Amino acid sequence: MHTPIERRAARRFERGPEARCPLVTDIHAEKTRDALTAAHLYYIQDLTMDAIAHELHTSRSSVSRLLSHARDTGLVDIQIRSPLDATSHLQQTIRARYDVAAHIVPVPDHTSEVDRLERVALSAARILGSFFDSNMTMGIAWGSTMTAISRHLVSKTTHNTQIVQLNGAGNTRTTGITYASEILRRFGDAYGAYVQHFPVPAFFDDPATKDALWRERSTRRVLDIQSSMDVALFGVGTPYAEVPSHVYTGGYLDDDDYRMMRECEVVGDVATVFLRADGSYADIPLNARATGPDFRILKQVARRVCVSSGHSKLAALRGVLAAGLVTDLIVDEGTARALVE
Amino acid sequence: MHTPIERRAARRFERGPEARCPLVTDIHAEKTRDALTAAHLYYIQDLTMDAIAHELHTSRSSVSRLLSHARDTGLVDIQIRSPLDATSHLQQTIRARYDVAAHIVPVPDHTSEVDRLERVALSAARILGSFFDSNMTMGIAWGSTMTAISRHLVSKTTHNTQIVQLNGAGNTRTTGITYASEILRRFGDAYGAYVQHFPVPAFFDDPATKDALWRERSTRRVLDIQSSMDVALFGVGTPYAEVPSHVYTGGYLDDDDYRMMRECEVVGDVATVFLRADGSYADIPLNARATGPDFRILKQVARRVCVSSGHSKLAALRGVLAAGLVTDLIVDEGTARALVE
DNA sequence: AAGCTCCCTGCACATATGTGCACACTCCCA
DNA sequence: TGGGAGTGTGCACATATGTGCAGGGAGCTT
């Protein structure tokens, strides 16, 4: 037993007669089973990878990779469960003040905005698995926060699920399909969900075009799916960010738009629908041309998860909270503190 | 900031005004919060312990210990969740044949009986947390398996729970209280549950004494608690084990008892109630003097978890399964394979 | 206040783990 | 049958992690 093939055969042999024939043994299922066994031995029985390698007749490094695989694919589920009496003062205050369940991501105060976003996104990606399950539809926005989240998702097998794009991503330079697709695809892959694109621009030039298109059956189909969402996931956009949001730099808006935003005292947006500090949004002209869901629609979704990081989004975030758009808020610690001050 | 005290103060300071006064900050809650933060940074954000040490203003080794603490106290919950299509052939067969949910513990075939027991017990201790929750009563037996399990329990905070001893542990040499208490205490500590002792011998000399005592109100109280159990946890005893069970070596039984057991074709016991290969037990004389719960009582418990390891317990285990005493079975892989052959 | 114990800390060392790299195997296509 | 791309493996090294030990503070007793 010296070559990898012989070892794999030996492993099959040990598993019993029904596994000995490679023809009926799907190679992928075999890897999953090995990963499962390795995970059990490592996380439950506390064996070292060396010992596991020995039991599995493979090398230690393969076990290391097997375990990474197990974590990535959600075979191993690691949760932090704070005893109820240990929920932080911050969480309680935010719950009391905004009626929102806060998930506070510890991040040192001196962290750069980029790192902060990355770390909050990483945490969000891991928490998300507990919000999404079989027979659900999740609506997702796009932007730098959503991109970061999509890169860190942990797989979870679900059935009869779909991911639906909340707002168009096209602009004067691109259809946005490549960009938005990448995010959607990652979500779809992670959860084994059907992906529903929304191939429209972020903003129309003429509100009438939007109204017309919105009456089309092909568009209605997507809108109908949106209105049946169980979870909505979005970041917070703001024109005043140190790292400005994708919408405000990507060629979606022109000078007139910016002027209008200033006049209307816009503080930010959710899925390209703009709002003021008090949460009002209805009479902002730009919204008539925007493709994101009207907040009345959004508020019908049972779980509305907002991910925000960094001080520069604070004003926008306050607006979003004032509008009552959020049921679950994932933020960095600094922002959380600032929210209650 | 060079002494530990200064650092701890600094940590408090960073946490905000309400944490700065040590008088109102319970030292234990502080440790829990630190452990929670460390766990989040380590398991969710994938930082190294070094980086976490820096963020928490402490040393790397303290972080290592903090994380151990977090795991031990159940702050971190690591679960292995096999995708439904990957449940092993073995599990399915056992479910079909015995109508029992099997939890199979991978253990290499050449493992000694002692190691095997230890590893199965470790796995059992970790799984157990998912069976037991607030407002529940769990009945537990004693013996080498139960002792091993008790040593590896992961804490879980529950409310309004109790642990009740299933059968007496006294014999001609000791009241058994020290021995049984140790096991019960560990369970009670792990789950924050109220502990209910059963201070009687394992076997009475005279069945009439048992009957008399069973009519006493003090005894009835314990029996009543037993009959309201939500979970029962027990191992399998057998006189034929390589590592013989505690009951059969601890001075509980005399030569006459052994002779009788042979005559009755006893294969083993559950909580000191003996049974035959076909699961029958009612007409075994010894049982009239035994203090474990009658199987009719036991079978009323919604969840009956049996932990068994090693080939020498196989015959007994078959009997236990035949008696229909089990809803969840935790066994080593070798035994599981033997069960379906 | 001295003396005591207990517990917590950081250091230093021994282990355990993650990863770039080269090689070998499989599968696919010509 | 013979490449060639792609995947998976083990080796060796660089890091990351666990733990015995000695020192020092907090709290208790006398």
CSV table of N, CA and C in Angstrom, one decimal, chain A residues 132-264:
chain,number,residue,atom,x,y,z
A,132,PHE,N,-31.3,31.8,6.3
A,132,PHE,CA,-31.8,31.3,5.0
A,132,PHE,C,-32.0,29.8,5.0
A,133,ASP,N,-33.1,29.3,4.5
A,133,ASP,CA,-33.3,27.8,4.6
A,133,ASP,C,-34.2,27.4,3.4
A,134,SER,N,-34.4,26.1,3.3
A,134,SER,CA,-35.2,25.6,2.2
A,134,SER,C,-36.6,26.3,2.0
A,135,ASN,N,-37.0,26.3,0.8
A,135,ASN,CA,-38.3,26.9,0.5
A,135,ASN,C,-38.4,28.4,0.7
A,136,MET,N,-37.2,29.1,0.7
A,136,MET,CA,-37.2,30.5,0.9
A,136,MET,C,-36.7,31.2,-0.4
A,137,THR,N,-37.1,32.5,-0.4
A,137,THR,CA,-36.6,33.3,-1.5
A,137,THR,C,-35.8,34.5,-0.8
A,138,MET,N,-34.6,34.7,-1.3
A,138,MET,CA,-33.8,35.8,-0.7
A,138,MET,C,-33.6,36.9,-1.8
A,139,GLY,N,-33.9,38.1,-1.5
A,139,GLY,CA,-33.6,39.2,-2.4
A,139,GLY,C,-32.3,39.8,-2.0
A,140,ILE,N,-31.4,40.1,-3.0
A,140,ILE,CA,-30.2,40.7,-2.7
A,140,ILE,C,-29.9,41.9,-3.6
A,141,ALA,N,-29.3,42.9,-2.9
A,141,ALA,CA,-28.9,44.1,-3.6
A,141,ALA,C,-27.5,43.9,-4.2
A,142,TRP,N,-26.8,45.0,-4.6
A,142,TRP,CA,-25.4,44.8,-5.0
A,142,TRP,C,-24.7,46.0,-4.5
A,143,GLY,N,-23.4,46.1,-4.7
A,143,GLY,CA,-22.5,47.1,-4.2
A,143,GLY,C,-21.3,46.5,-3.5
A,144,SER,N,-20.5,47.4,-3.0
A,144,SER,CA,-19.2,46.9,-2.4
A,144,SER,C,-19.4,45.9,-1.2
A,145,THR,N,-20.4,46.3,-0.4
A,145,THR,CA,-20.7,45.4,0.7
A,145,THR,C,-21.2,44.0,0.3
A,146,MET,N,-22.1,44.0,-0.6
A,146,MET,CA,-22.7,42.8,-1.1
A,146,MET,C,-21.6,41.9,-1.8
A,147,THR,N,-20.7,42.6,-2.6
A,147,THR,CA,-19.6,41.9,-3.2
A,147,THR,C,-18.8,41.2,-2.2
A,148,ALA,N,-18.4,41.9,-1.2
A,148,ALA,CA,-17.5,41.3,-0.1
A,148,ALA,C,-18.2,40.2,0.6
A,149,ILE,N,-19.5,40.3,0.9
A,149,ILE,CA,-20.2,39.2,1.5
A,149,ILE,C,-20.2,38.0,0.6
A,150,SER,N,-20.5,38.2,-0.7
A,150,SER,CA,-20.6,37.1,-1.6
A,150,SER,C,-19.3,36.3,-1.7
A,151,ARG,N,-18.2,36.9,-1.4
A,151,ARG,CA,-16.9,36.2,-1.5
A,151,ARG,C,-16.7,35.3,-0.3
A,152,HIS,N,-17.5,35.4,0.8
A,152,HIS,CA,-17.2,34.7,2.0
A,152,HIS,C,-18.3,33.7,2.4
A,153,LEU,N,-19.3,33.6,1.6
A,153,LEU,CA,-20.4,32.7,2.0
A,153,LEU,C,-20.0,31.3,2.3
A,154,VAL,N,-20.7,30.7,3.3
A,154,VAL,CA,-20.5,29.3,3.6
A,154,VAL,C,-21.6,28.5,3.0
A,155,SER,N,-21.3,27.5,2.3
A,155,SER,CA,-22.3,26.7,1.6
A,155,SER,C,-23.3,26.1,2.6
A,156,LYS,N,-24.5,25.9,2.1
A,156,LYS,CA,-25.5,25.3,2.9
A,156,LYS,C,-26.5,24.7,1.9
A,157,THR,N,-26.8,23.4,2.0
A,157,THR,CA,-27.6,22.8,1.0
A,157,THR,C,-29.1,23.1,1.3
A,158,THR,N,-29.8,23.7,0.4
A,158,THR,CA,-31.2,24.0,0.6
A,158,THR,C,-31.9,23.5,-0.7
A,159,HIS,N,-33.3,23.4,-0.5
A,159,HIS,CA,-34.1,22.9,-1.6
A,159,HIS,C,-35.2,24.0,-1.9
A,160,ASN,N,-35.5,24.1,-3.2
A,160,ASN,CA,-36.6,24.9,-3.6
A,160,ASN,C,-36.4,26.4,-3.1
A,161,THR,N,-35.2,26.9,-3.3
A,161,THR,CA,-34.9,28.2,-2.9
A,161,THR,C,-34.5,29.1,-4.1
A,162,GLN,N,-34.7,30.4,-4.0
A,162,GLN,CA,-34.2,31.2,-5.1
A,162,GLN,C,-33.6,32.5,-4.5
A,163,ILE,N,-32.7,33.0,-5.3
A,163,ILE,CA,-32.0,34.3,-5.0
A,163,ILE,C,-32.5,35.2,-6.1
A,164,VAL,N,-33.1,36.4,-5.7
A,164,VAL,CA,-33.6,37.3,-6.6
A,164,VAL,C,-32.9,38.7,-6.5
A,165,GLN,N,-32.5,39.2,-7.6
A,165,GLN,CA,-31.8,40.5,-7.6
A,165,GLN,C,-32.8,41.6,-7.3
A,166,LEU,N,-32.5,42.5,-6.4
A,166,LEU,CA,-33.5,43.5,-6.0
A,166,LEU,C,-33.6,44.7,-6.9
A,167,ASN,N,-32.4,45.1,-7.5
A,167,ASN,CA,-32.5,46.3,-8.3
A,167,ASN,C,-31.5,46.2,-9.5
A,168,GLY,N,-31.8,46.8,-10.6
A,168,GLY,CA,-31.0,46.8,-11.8
A,168,GLY,C,-29.6,47.3,-11.5
A,169,ALA,N,-28.7,46.8,-12.4
A,169,ALA,CA,-27.3,47.3,-12.2
A,169,ALA,C,-26.7,47.9,-13.4
A,170,GLY,N,-27.5,48.1,-14.5
A,170,GLY,CA,-27.0,48.6,-15.7
A,170,GLY,C,-26.8,50.1,-15.6
A,171,ASN,N,-25.8,50.6,-16.4
A,171,ASN,CA,-25.6,52.1,-16.4
A,171,ASN,C,-25.3,52.4,-17.9
A,172,THR,N,-24.8,53.7,-18.1
A,172,THR,CA,-24.6,54.1,-19.4
A,172,THR,C,-23.4,53.4,-20.1
A,173,ARG,N,-22.6,52.7,-19.3
A,173,ARG,CA,-21.4,52.0,-19.8
A,173,ARG,C,-21.6,50.5,-20.0
A,174,THR,N,-22.4,49.9,-19.1
A,174,THR,CA,-22.5,48.5,-19.1
A,174,THR,C,-23.9,48.0,-18.8
A,175,THR,N,-24.3,46.8,-19.1
A,175,THR,CA,-25.6,46.3,-18.7
A,175,THR,C,-25.6,45.9,-17.3
A,176,GLY,N,-24.4,45.9,-16.7
A,176,GLY,CA,-24.3,45.5,-15.3
A,176,GLY,C,-24.5,44.0,-15.0
A,177,ILE,N,-24.7,43.3,-16.1
A,177,ILE,CA,-25.1,41.9,-15.9
A,177,ILE,C,-23.9,41.1,-15.4
A,178,THR,N,-22.7,41.4,-16.0
A,178,THR,CA,-21.5,40.7,-15.5
A,178,THR,C,-21.3,40.9,-14.0
A,179,TYR,N,-21.4,42.2,-13.7
A,179,TYR,CA,-21.1,42.6,-12.3
A,179,TYR,C,-22.1,41.9,-11.3
A,180,ALA,N,-23.4,42.2,-11.6
A,180,ALA,CA,-24.4,41.7,-10.7
A,180,ALA,C,-24.5,40.1,-10.7
A,181,SER,N,-24.2,39.6,-11.9
A,181,SER,CA,-24.3,38.1,-12.0
A,181,SER,C,-23.3,37.4,-11.1
A,182,GLU,N,-22.1,38.0,-11.0
A,182,GLU,CA,-21.1,37.4,-10.2
A,182,GLU,C,-21.5,37.3,-8.8
A,183,ILE,N,-22.1,38.3,-8.3
A,183,ILE,CA,-22.7,38.3,-6.9
A,183,ILE,C,-23.8,37.3,-6.8
A,184,LEU,N,-24.7,37.4,-7.7
A,184,LEU,CA,-25.9,36.4,-7.6
A,184,LEU,C,-25.4,35.0,-7.7
A,185,ARG,N,-24.5,34.8,-8.6
A,185,ARG,CA,-24.0,33.4,-8.8
A,185,ARG,C,-23.4,32.8,-7.6
A,186,ARG,N,-22.6,33.7,-6.9
A,186,ARG,CA,-21.9,33.2,-5.6
A,186,ARG,C,-23.0,32.8,-4.6
A,187,PHE,N,-24.0,33.6,-4.5
A,187,PHE,CA,-25.1,33.3,-3.6
A,187,PHE,C,-25.8,32.0,-4.0
A,188,GLY,N,-26.1,31.9,-5.3
A,188,GLY,CA,-26.8,30.7,-5.8
A,188,GLY,C,-25.9,29.5,-5.6
A,189,ASP,N,-24.7,29.6,-5.9
A,189,ASP,CA,-23.8,28.4,-5.7
A,189,ASP,C,-23.8,28.0,-4.2
A,190,ALA,N,-23.6,28.9,-3.3
A,190,ALA,CA,-23.5,28.6,-1.9
A,190,ALA,C,-24.7,27.9,-1.4
A,191,TYR,N,-25.9,28.3,-1.8
A,191,TYR,CA,-27.1,27.7,-1.2
A,191,TYR,C,-27.8,26.7,-2.2
A,192,GLY,N,-27.2,26.5,-3.3
A,192,GLY,CA,-27.9,25.7,-4.3
A,192,GLY,C,-29.2,26.2,-4.7
A,193,ALA,N,-29.3,27.5,-4.8
A,193,ALA,CA,-30.6,28.2,-5.1
A,193,ALA,C,-30.7,28.6,-6.6
A,194,TYR,N,-31.9,28.7,-7.0
A,194,TYR,CA,-32.1,29.2,-8.4
A,194,TYR,C,-31.9,30.7,-8.4
A,195,VAL,N,-31.2,31.2,-9.4
A,195,VAL,CA,-30.9,32.6,-9.5
A,195,VAL,C,-31.8,33.4,-10.4
A,196,GLN,N,-32.4,34.4,-9.9
A,196,GLN,CA,-33.3,35.2,-10.7
A,196,GLN,C,-32.7,36.6,-11.0
A,197,HIS,N,-32.3,36.8,-12.2
A,197,HIS,CA,-31.7,38.1,-12.6
A,197,HIS,C,-32.7,39.2,-12.8
A,198,PHE,N,-32.2,40.4,-12.7
A,198,PHE,CA,-33.1,41.6,-13.0
A,198,PHE,C,-32.4,42.5,-14.0
A,199,PRO,N,-32.5,42.1,-15.3
A,199,PRO,CA,-31.6,42.8,-16.3
A,199,PRO,C,-32.2,44.2,-16.7
A,200,VAL,N,-32.1,45.1,-15.8
A,200,VAL,CA,-32.5,46.5,-16.1
A,200,VAL,C,-31.4,47.4,-15.7
A,201,PRO,N,-31.5,48.7,-16.1
A,201,PRO,CA,-30.5,49.6,-15.6
A,201,PRO,C,-30.8,50.0,-14.2
A,202,ALA,N,-29.8,50.5,-13.5
A,202,ALA,CA,-30.1,51.0,-12.1
A,202,ALA,C,-31.1,52.1,-12.1
A,203,PHE,N,-31.0,53.0,-13.0
A,203,PHE,CA,-31.9,54.1,-13.2
A,203,PHE,C,-32.3,54.3,-14.6
A,204,PHE,N,-33.6,54.5,-14.9
A,204,PHE,CA,-34.0,54.9,-16.2
A,204,PHE,C,-33.8,56.4,-16.4
A,205,ASP,N,-33.7,56.8,-17.7
A,205,ASP,CA,-33.6,58.2,-17.9
A,205,ASP,C,-35.0,58.8,-17.8
A,206,ASP,N,-36.0,58.1,-18.2
A,206,ASP,CA,-37.4,58.6,-18.2
A,206,ASP,C,-38.3,57.7,-17.3
A,207,PRO,N,-38.9,58.3,-16.4
A,207,PRO,CA,-39.8,57.5,-15.5
A,207,PRO,C,-40.8,56.7,-16.2
A,208,ALA,N,-41.2,57.3,-17.4
A,208,ALA,CA,-42.3,56.7,-18.2
A,208,ALA,C,-41.8,55.3,-18.7
A,209,THR,N,-40.5,55.3,-19.0
A,209,THR,CA,-40.0,54.0,-19.5
A,209,THR,C,-40.1,52.9,-18.5
A,210,LYS,N,-39.8,53.3,-17.2
A,210,LYS,CA,-39.9,52.4,-16.1
A,210,LYS,C,-41.3,51.9,-16.0
A,211,ASP,N,-42.2,52.9,-16.0
A,211,ASP,CA,-43.6,52.5,-15.8
A,211,ASP,C,-44.1,51.5,-16.9
A,212,ALA,N,-43.6,51.8,-18.1
A,212,ALA,CA,-44.0,50.9,-19.2
A,212,ALA,C,-43.5,49.5,-19.0
A,213,LEU,N,-42.2,49.5,-18.7
A,213,LEU,CA,-41.5,48.2,-18.6
A,213,LEU,C,-42.1,47.4,-17.4
A,214,TRP,N,-42.4,48.2,-16.4
A,214,TRP,CA,-43.0,47.6,-15.1
A,214,TRP,C,-44.3,46.9,-15.4
A,215,ARG,N,-45.0,47.3,-16.5
A,215,ARG,CA,-46.2,46.6,-16.9
A,215,ARG,C,-46.0,45.4,-17.7
A,216,GLU,N,-44.8,45.2,-18.2
A,216,GLU,CA,-44.5,44.1,-19.1
A,216,GLU,C,-44.6,42.8,-18.2
A,217,ARG,N,-45.1,41.7,-18.8
A,217,ARG,CA,-45.2,40.5,-18.1
A,217,ARG,C,-43.8,39.9,-17.6
A,218,SER,N,-42.8,40.1,-18.5
A,218,SER,CA,-41.5,39.6,-18.2
A,218,SER,C,-41.0,40.3,-16.9
A,219,THR,N,-41.2,41.5,-16.8
A,219,THR,CA,-40.8,42.3,-15.6
A,219,THR,C,-41.6,41.9,-14.4
A,220,ARG,N,-42.9,41.9,-14.7
A,220,ARG,CA,-43.8,41.5,-13.6
A,220,ARG,C,-43.4,40.2,-12.9
A,221,ARG,N,-43.0,39.3,-13.7
A,221,ARG,CA,-42.6,38.0,-13.1
A,221,ARG,C,-41.5,38.2,-12.0
A,222,VAL,N,-40.5,39.0,-12.4
A,222,VAL,CA,-39.4,39.3,-11.4
A,222,VAL,C,-40.0,40.0,-10.2
A,223,LEU,N,-40.8,41.0,-10.5
A,223,LEU,CA,-41.4,41.8,-9.4
A,223,LEU,C,-42.2,41.0,-8.4
A,224,ASP,N,-42.9,40.0,-9.1
A,224,ASP,CA,-43.7,39.1,-8.2
A,224,ASP,C,-42.9,38.3,-7.3
A,225,ILE,N,-41.8,37.8,-7.9
A,225,ILE,CA,-40.8,37.0,-7.1
A,225,ILE,C,-40.3,37.9,-5.9
A,226,GLN,N,-40.0,39.1,-6.3
A,226,GLN,CA,-39.5,40.0,-5.2
A,226,GLN,C,-40.5,40.2,-4.1
A,227,SER,N,-41.7,40.3,-4.5
A,227,SER,CA,-42.7,40.6,-3.5
A,227,SER,C,-43.0,39.3,-2.6
A,228,SER,N,-42.5,38.2,-3.0
A,228,SER,CA,-42.7,37.0,-2.2
A,228,SER,C,-41.4,36.6,-1.4
A,229,MET,N,-40.5,37.6,-1.3
A,229,MET,CA,-39.2,37.3,-0.6
A,229,MET,C,-39.5,37.0,0.9
A,230,ASP,N,-38.6,36.1,1.4
A,230,ASP,CA,-38.6,35.8,2.8
A,230,ASP,C,-37.5,36.6,3.5
A,231,VAL,N,-36.4,36.8,2.8
A,231,VAL,CA,-35.3,37.5,3.3
A,231,VAL,C,-34.8,38.6,2.3
A,232,ALA,N,-34.5,39.7,2.8
A,232,ALA,CA,-33.9,40.7,1.9
A,232,ALA,C,-32.5,41.1,2.5
A,233,LEU,N,-31.5,41.2,1.7
A,233,LEU,CA,-30.2,41.5,2.2
A,233,LEU,C,-29.6,42.7,1.4
A,234,PHE,N,-29.2,43.7,2.1
A,234,PHE,CA,-28.7,44.9,1.5
A,234,PHE,C,-27.7,45.6,2.3
A,235,GLY,N,-26.9,46.4,1.7
A,235,GLY,CA,-26.0,47.3,2.4
A,235,GLY,C,-26.6,48.7,2.5
A,236,VAL,N,-25.8,49.6,2.8
A,236,VAL,CA,-26.2,51.0,2.9
A,236,VAL,C,-25.3,51.8,1.9
A,237,GLY,N,-26.0,52.6,1.1
A,237,GLY,CA,-25.2,53.4,0.2
A,237,GLY,C,-25.2,54.8,0.7
A,238,THR,N,-24.1,55.5,0.4
A,238,THR,CA,-24.0,56.9,0.8
A,238,THR,C,-23.1,57.7,-0.1
A,239,PRO,N,-23.4,58.9,-0.5
A,239,PRO,CA,-22.6,59.6,-1.4
A,239,PRO,C,-21.4,60.2,-0.6
A,240,TYR,N,-21.4,60.1,0.7
A,240,TYR,CA,-20.4,60.8,1.5
A,240,TYR,C,-19.3,59.9,2.1
A,241,ALA,N,-19.3,58.6,1.6
A,241,ALA,CA,-18.4,57.7,2.2
A,241,ALA,C,-17.0,58.0,1.8
A,242,GLU,N,-16.0,57.6,2.7
A,242,GLU,CA,-14.6,57.7,2.4
A,242,GLU,C,-14.3,56.8,1.2
A,243,VAL,N,-14.8,55.6,1.3
A,243,VAL,CA,-14.8,54.6,0.2
A,243,VAL,C,-16.2,54.7,-0.5
A,244,PRO,N,-16.4,55.6,-1.4
A,244,PRO,CA,-17.7,55.9,-1.9
A,244,PRO,C,-18.4,54.6,-2.5
A,245,SER,N,-19.6,54.5,-2.3
A,245,SER,CA,-20.4,53.4,-2.8
A,245,SER,C,-20.3,53.3,-4.3
A,246,HIS,N,-20.5,52.1,-4.7
A,246,HIS,CA,-20.5,51.7,-6.1
A,246,HIS,C,-21.4,52.6,-6.9
A,247,VAL,N,-22.6,52.8,-6.4
A,247,VAL,CA,-23.6,53.6,-7.1
A,247,VAL,C,-23.1,55.0,-7.5
A,248,TYR,N,-22.4,55.6,-6.5
A,248,TYR,CA,-22.0,57.0,-6.7
A,248,TYR,C,-20.7,57.2,-7.5
A,249,THR,N,-20.1,56.1,-7.8
A,249,THR,CA,-18.8,56.3,-8.6
A,249,THR,C,-18.9,55.5,-9.9
A,250,GLY,N,-19.8,54.7,-10.1
A,250,GLY,CA,-19.8,53.8,-11.2
A,250,GLY,C,-20.4,54.3,-12.5
A,251,GLY,N,-20.7,55.6,-12.5
A,251,GLY,CA,-21.3,56.1,-13.8
A,251,GLY,C,-22.8,55.9,-13.8
A,252,TYR,N,-23.4,55.8,-12.7
A,252,TYR,CA,-24.9,55.6,-12.7
A,252,TYR,C,-25.6,57.0,-12.7
A,253,LEU,N,-24.9,58.0,-12.1
A,253,LEU,CA,-25.5,59.3,-11.9
A,253,LEU,C,-24.8,60.4,-12.5
A,254,ASP,N,-25.5,61.5,-13.0
A,254,ASP,CA,-24.8,62.6,-13.5
A,254,ASP,C,-24.9,63.8,-12.6
A,255,ASP,N,-24.3,64.9,-13.1
A,255,ASP,CA,-24.2,66.1,-12.2
A,255,ASP,C,-25.6,66.6,-11.8
A,256,ASP,N,-26.6,66.6,-12.7
A,256,ASP,CA,-27.9,67.0,-12.3
A,256,ASP,C,-28.5,66.2,-11.1
A,257,ASP,N,-28.2,64.9,-11.2
A,257,ASP,CA,-28.7,64.0,-10.2
A,257,ASP,C,-28.1,64.4,-8.8
A,258,TYR,N,-26.8,64.6,-8.9
A,258,TYR,CA,-26.1,65.0,-7.6
A,258,TYR,C,-26.7,66.3,-7.0
A,259,ARG,N,-26.9,67.2,-7.9
A,259,ARG,CA,-27.5,68.5,-7.5
A,259,ARG,C,-28.8,68.3,-6.8
A,260,MET,N,-29.6,67.5,-7.5
A,260,MET,CA,-30.9,67.2,-6.9
A,260,MET,C,-30.8,66.5,-5.6
A,261,MET,N,-29.9,65.6,-5.5
A,261,MET,CA,-29.7,64.9,-4.2
A,261,MET,C,-29.4,65.8,-3.1
A,262,ARG,N,-28.5,66.8,-3.4
A,262,ARG,CA,-28.1,67.8,-2.4
A,262,ARG,C,-29.4,68.6,-2.0
A,263,GLU,N,-30.1,69.0,-3.0
A,263,GLU,CA,-31.3,69.8,-2.7
A,263,GLU,C,-32.3,69.1,-1.9
A,264,CYS,N,-32.4,67.8,-2.1
A,264,CYS,CA,-33.4,67.0,-1.4
A,264,CYS,C,-32.9,66.5,-0.1
